[in-house]
Coordinates of C-alpha atoms and ligand atoms in Angstrom, one line a residue:
X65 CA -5.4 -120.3 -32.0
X66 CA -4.1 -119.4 -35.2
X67 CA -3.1 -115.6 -35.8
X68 CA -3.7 -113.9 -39.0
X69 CA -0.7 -112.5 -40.9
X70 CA -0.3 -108.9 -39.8
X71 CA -0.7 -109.8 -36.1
X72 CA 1.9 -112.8 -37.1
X73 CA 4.0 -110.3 -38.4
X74 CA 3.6 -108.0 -34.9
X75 CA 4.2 -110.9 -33.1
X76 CA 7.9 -111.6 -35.3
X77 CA 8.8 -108.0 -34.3
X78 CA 8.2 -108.5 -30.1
X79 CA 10.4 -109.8 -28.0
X80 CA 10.8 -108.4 -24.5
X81 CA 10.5 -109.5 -20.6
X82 CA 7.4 -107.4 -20.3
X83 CA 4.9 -105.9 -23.1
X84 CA 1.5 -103.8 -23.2
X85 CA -0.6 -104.7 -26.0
X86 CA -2.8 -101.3 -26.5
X87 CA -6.4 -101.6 -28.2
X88 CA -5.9 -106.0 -27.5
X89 CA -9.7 -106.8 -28.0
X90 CA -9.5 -110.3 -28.2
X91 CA -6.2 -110.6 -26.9
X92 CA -4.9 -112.9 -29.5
X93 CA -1.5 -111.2 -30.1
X94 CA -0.8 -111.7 -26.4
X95 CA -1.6 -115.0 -25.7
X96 CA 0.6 -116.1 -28.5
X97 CA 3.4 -113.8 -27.0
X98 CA 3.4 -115.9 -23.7
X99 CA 2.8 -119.0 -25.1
X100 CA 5.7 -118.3 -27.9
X101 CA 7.5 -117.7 -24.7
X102 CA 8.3 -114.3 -26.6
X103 CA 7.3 -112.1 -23.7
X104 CA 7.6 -113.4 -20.2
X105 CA 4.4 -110.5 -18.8
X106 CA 2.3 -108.9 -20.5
X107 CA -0.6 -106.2 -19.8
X108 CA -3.4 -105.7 -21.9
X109 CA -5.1 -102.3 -22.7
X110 CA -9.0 -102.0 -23.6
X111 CA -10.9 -98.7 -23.7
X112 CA -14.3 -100.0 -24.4
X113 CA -16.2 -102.4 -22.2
X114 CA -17.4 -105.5 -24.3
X115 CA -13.2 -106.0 -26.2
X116 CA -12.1 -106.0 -22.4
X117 CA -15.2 -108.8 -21.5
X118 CA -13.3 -110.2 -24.7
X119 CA -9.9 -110.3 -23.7
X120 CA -10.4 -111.4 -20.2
X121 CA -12.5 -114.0 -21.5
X122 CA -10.0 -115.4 -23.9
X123 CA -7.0 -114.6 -21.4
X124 CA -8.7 -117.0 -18.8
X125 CA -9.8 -119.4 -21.3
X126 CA -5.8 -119.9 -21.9
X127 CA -4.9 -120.2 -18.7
X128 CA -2.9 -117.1 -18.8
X129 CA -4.0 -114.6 -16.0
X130 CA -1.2 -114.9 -13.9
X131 CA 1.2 -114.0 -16.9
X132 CA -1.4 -111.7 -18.8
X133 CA -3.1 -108.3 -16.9
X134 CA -6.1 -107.1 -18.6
X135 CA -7.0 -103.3 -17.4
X136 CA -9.4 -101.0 -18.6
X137 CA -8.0 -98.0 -20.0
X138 CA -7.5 -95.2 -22.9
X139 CA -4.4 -96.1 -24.2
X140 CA -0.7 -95.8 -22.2
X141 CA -2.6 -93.9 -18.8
X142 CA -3.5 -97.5 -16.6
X143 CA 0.6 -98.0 -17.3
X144 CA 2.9 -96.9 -14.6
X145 CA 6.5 -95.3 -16.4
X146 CA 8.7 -97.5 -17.1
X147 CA 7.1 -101.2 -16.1
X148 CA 7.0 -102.3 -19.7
X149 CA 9.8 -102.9 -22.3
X150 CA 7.4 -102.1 -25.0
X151 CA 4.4 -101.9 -26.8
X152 CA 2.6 -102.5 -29.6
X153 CA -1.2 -100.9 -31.4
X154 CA -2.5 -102.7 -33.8
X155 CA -5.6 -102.7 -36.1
X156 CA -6.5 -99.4 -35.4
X157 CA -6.1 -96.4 -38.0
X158 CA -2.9 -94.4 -38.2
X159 CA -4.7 -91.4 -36.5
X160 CA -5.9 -93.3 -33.5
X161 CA -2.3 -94.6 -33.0
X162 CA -1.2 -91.2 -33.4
X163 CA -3.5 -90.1 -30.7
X164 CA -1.9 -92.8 -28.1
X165 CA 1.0 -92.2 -28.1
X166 CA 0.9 -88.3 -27.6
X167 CA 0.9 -89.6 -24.0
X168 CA 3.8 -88.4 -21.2
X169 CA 4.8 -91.9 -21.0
X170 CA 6.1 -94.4 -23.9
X171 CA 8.4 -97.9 -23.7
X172 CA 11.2 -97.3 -25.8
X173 CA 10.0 -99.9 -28.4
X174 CA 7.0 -99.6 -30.3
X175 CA 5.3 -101.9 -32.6
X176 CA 2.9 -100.6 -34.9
X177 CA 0.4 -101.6 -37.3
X178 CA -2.3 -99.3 -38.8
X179 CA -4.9 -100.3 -41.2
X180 CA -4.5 -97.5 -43.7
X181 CA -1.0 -95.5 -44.6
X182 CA 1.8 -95.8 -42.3
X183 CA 3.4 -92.3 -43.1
X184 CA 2.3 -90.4 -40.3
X185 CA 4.0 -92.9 -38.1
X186 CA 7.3 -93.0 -39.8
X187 CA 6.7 -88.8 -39.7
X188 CA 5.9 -89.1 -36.0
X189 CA 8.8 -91.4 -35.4
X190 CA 11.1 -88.6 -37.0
X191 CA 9.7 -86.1 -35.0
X192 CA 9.9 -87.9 -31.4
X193 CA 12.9 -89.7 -31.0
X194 CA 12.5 -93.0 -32.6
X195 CA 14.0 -94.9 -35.8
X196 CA 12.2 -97.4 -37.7
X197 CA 14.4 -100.7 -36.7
X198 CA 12.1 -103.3 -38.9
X199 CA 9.3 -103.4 -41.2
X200 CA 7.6 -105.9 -42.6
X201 CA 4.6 -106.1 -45.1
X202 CA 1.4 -108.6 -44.2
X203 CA -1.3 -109.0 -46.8
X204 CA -5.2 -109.7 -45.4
X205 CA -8.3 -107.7 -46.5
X206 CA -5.9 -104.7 -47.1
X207 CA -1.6 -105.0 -47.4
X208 CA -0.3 -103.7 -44.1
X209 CA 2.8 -102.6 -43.4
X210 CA 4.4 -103.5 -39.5
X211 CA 7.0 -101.2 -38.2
X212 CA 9.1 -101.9 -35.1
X213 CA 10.2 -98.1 -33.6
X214 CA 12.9 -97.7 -31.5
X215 CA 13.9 -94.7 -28.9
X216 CA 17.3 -93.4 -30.7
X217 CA 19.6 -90.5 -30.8
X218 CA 20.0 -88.4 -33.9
X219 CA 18.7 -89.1 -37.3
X220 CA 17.0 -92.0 -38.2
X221 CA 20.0 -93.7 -40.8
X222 CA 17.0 -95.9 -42.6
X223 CA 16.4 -92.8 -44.9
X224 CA 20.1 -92.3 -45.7
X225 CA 20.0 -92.1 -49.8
X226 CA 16.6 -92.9 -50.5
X227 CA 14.0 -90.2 -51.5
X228 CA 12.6 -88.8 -48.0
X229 CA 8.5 -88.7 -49.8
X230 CA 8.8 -92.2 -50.8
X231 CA 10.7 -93.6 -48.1
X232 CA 7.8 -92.1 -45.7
X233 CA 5.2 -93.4 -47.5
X234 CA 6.3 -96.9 -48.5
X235 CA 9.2 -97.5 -45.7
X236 CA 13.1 -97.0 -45.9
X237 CA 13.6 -100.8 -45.4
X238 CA 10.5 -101.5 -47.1
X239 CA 11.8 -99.9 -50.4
X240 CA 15.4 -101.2 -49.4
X241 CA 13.7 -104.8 -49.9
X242 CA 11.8 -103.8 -53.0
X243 CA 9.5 -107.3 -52.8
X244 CA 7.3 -108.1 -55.6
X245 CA 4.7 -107.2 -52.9
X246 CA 5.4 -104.0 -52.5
X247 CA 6.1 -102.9 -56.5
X248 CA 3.0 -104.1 -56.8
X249 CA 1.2 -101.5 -54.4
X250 CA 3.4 -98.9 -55.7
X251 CA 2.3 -99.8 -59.3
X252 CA -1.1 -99.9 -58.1
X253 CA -0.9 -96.3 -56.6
X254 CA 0.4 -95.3 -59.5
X255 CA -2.2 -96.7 -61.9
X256 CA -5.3 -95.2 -59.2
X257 CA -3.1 -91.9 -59.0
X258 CA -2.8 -90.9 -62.6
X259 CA -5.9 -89.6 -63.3
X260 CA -6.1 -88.1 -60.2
X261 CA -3.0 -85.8 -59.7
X262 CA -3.1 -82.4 -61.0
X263 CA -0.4 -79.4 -60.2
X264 CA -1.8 -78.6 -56.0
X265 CA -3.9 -81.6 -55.9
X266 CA -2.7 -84.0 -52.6
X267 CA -3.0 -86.6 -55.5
X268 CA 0.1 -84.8 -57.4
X269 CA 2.4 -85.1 -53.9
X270 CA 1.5 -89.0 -53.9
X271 CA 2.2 -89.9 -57.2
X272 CA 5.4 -88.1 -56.8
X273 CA 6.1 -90.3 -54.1
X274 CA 5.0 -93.5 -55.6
X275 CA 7.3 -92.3 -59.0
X276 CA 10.2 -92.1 -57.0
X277 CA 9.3 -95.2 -54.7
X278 CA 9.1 -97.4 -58.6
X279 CA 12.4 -95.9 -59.4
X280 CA 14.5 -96.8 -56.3
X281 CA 12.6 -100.2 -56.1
X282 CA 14.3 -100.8 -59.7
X283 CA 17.8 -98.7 -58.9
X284 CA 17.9 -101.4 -55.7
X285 CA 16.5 -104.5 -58.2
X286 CA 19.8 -103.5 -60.3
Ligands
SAM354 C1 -10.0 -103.0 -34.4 S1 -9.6 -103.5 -32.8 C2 -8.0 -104.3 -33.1 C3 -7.8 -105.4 -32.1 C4 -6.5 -106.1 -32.2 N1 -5.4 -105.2 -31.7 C5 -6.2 -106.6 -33.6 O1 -5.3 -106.0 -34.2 O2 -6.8 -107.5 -34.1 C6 -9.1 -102.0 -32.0 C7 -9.3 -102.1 -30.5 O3 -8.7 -100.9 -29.9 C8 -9.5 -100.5 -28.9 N2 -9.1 -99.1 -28.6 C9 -9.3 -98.0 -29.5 N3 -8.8 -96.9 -29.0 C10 -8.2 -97.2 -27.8 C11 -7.5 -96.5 -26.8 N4 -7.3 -95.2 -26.9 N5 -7.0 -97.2 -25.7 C12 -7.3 -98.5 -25.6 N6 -7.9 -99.3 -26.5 C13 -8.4 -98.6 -27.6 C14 -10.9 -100.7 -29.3 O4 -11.8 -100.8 -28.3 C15 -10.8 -102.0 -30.1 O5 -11.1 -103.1 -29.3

């Protein structure tokens, strides 16, 4: 089984002895965490009744049930404090994530991957403790960005001298990497903003960002 490129790009950011893979559905990402021998145990977390059918399904299927625990479950709450490493959500929207992991209990690495904008993540991540380590960009029906977040002291030395809007919207290391990938988003974002922004329109806030994004991506291009 072959994983698609975002949840290849989750699976480049994991690496722990044990791992919770929130909202797993099918359970691809961790079956290809144990075989990869990337995570040595791994628990998976479904809310609704038929993705859980799906995972334990699959999770059998490969043999895995004695590395891989399937529970049912809204979000971090069937996890006990500390007995994973980390944790990762993905192909869920940024608000869902959000929702998860206002829970008491969180590993102290997260990997993340919504299928919209990542900035409320990287402003969540500000706001709770946590520095964006890694991000990487996957392209599938949409471009997603992956971010791996972990537990820190202090502030988060990604944003050091890069415009705070643009780096929360496109990423600090992201922009730091300026691929052709992401300067064409940017300039895409640009071209559907135009129109759009107007002085206290959101659209005005975003093109800012995207502006400033296009200019640091060419300040770091040389
Ligand atoms: C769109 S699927 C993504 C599946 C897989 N992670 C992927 O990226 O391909 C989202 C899954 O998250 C589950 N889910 C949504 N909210 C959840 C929550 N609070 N706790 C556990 N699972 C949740 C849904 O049931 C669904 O199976």
């Amino acid at each position: 089984m072959l994983l698609d490129a975002r949840l290849s790009a989750a699976l480049s950011l994991i690496r722990a002895e044990t791992h919770a893979d929130i909202g797993s559905d099918h359970a691809h990402l961790p079956i290809r965490l144990i075989q990869t021998g990337r995570v040595k145990q791994c628990v998976v977390v479904e809310l609704n009744t038929g993705p859980l059918a799906h995972a334990q399904q699959n999770v059998a299927r490969a043999g895995l049930s004695g590395q891989i625990n399937v529970r049912h479950g809204n979000g971090f709450a069937p996890l006990q404090a500390g007995e994973v490493q980390s944790a990762s959500l993905c192909g869920m929207g940024a608000n869902t994530i959000l929702k998860v992991l206002s829970a008491a209990y969180l590993p102290p690495v997260l990997v993340l991957q919504p299928n919209d904008s990542a900035r409320a993540l990287r402003v969540w991540a500000q706001q709770n403790g946590f520095h964006v380590q890694q991000e990487l960009l996957a392209t599938g029906y949409w471009t997603y960005a992956v971010l791996r977040l972990e537990r820190r002291a202090g502030p988060d030395p990604a944003y050091s001298g890069l415009p705070l809007g643009a780096a929360l919207r496109y990423g600090p290391h992201l922009l730091r990497e300026a691929s052709a990938l992401l300067r064409g988003q940017i300039e895409k974002d640009i071209e559907r903003l135009t129109p759009l922004a107007a002085p206290r329109r959101p659209a005005q806030a975003e093109l800012q960002d995207a502006l400033a994004a296009l200019a640091a991506t060419a300040l770091i291009q040389g």
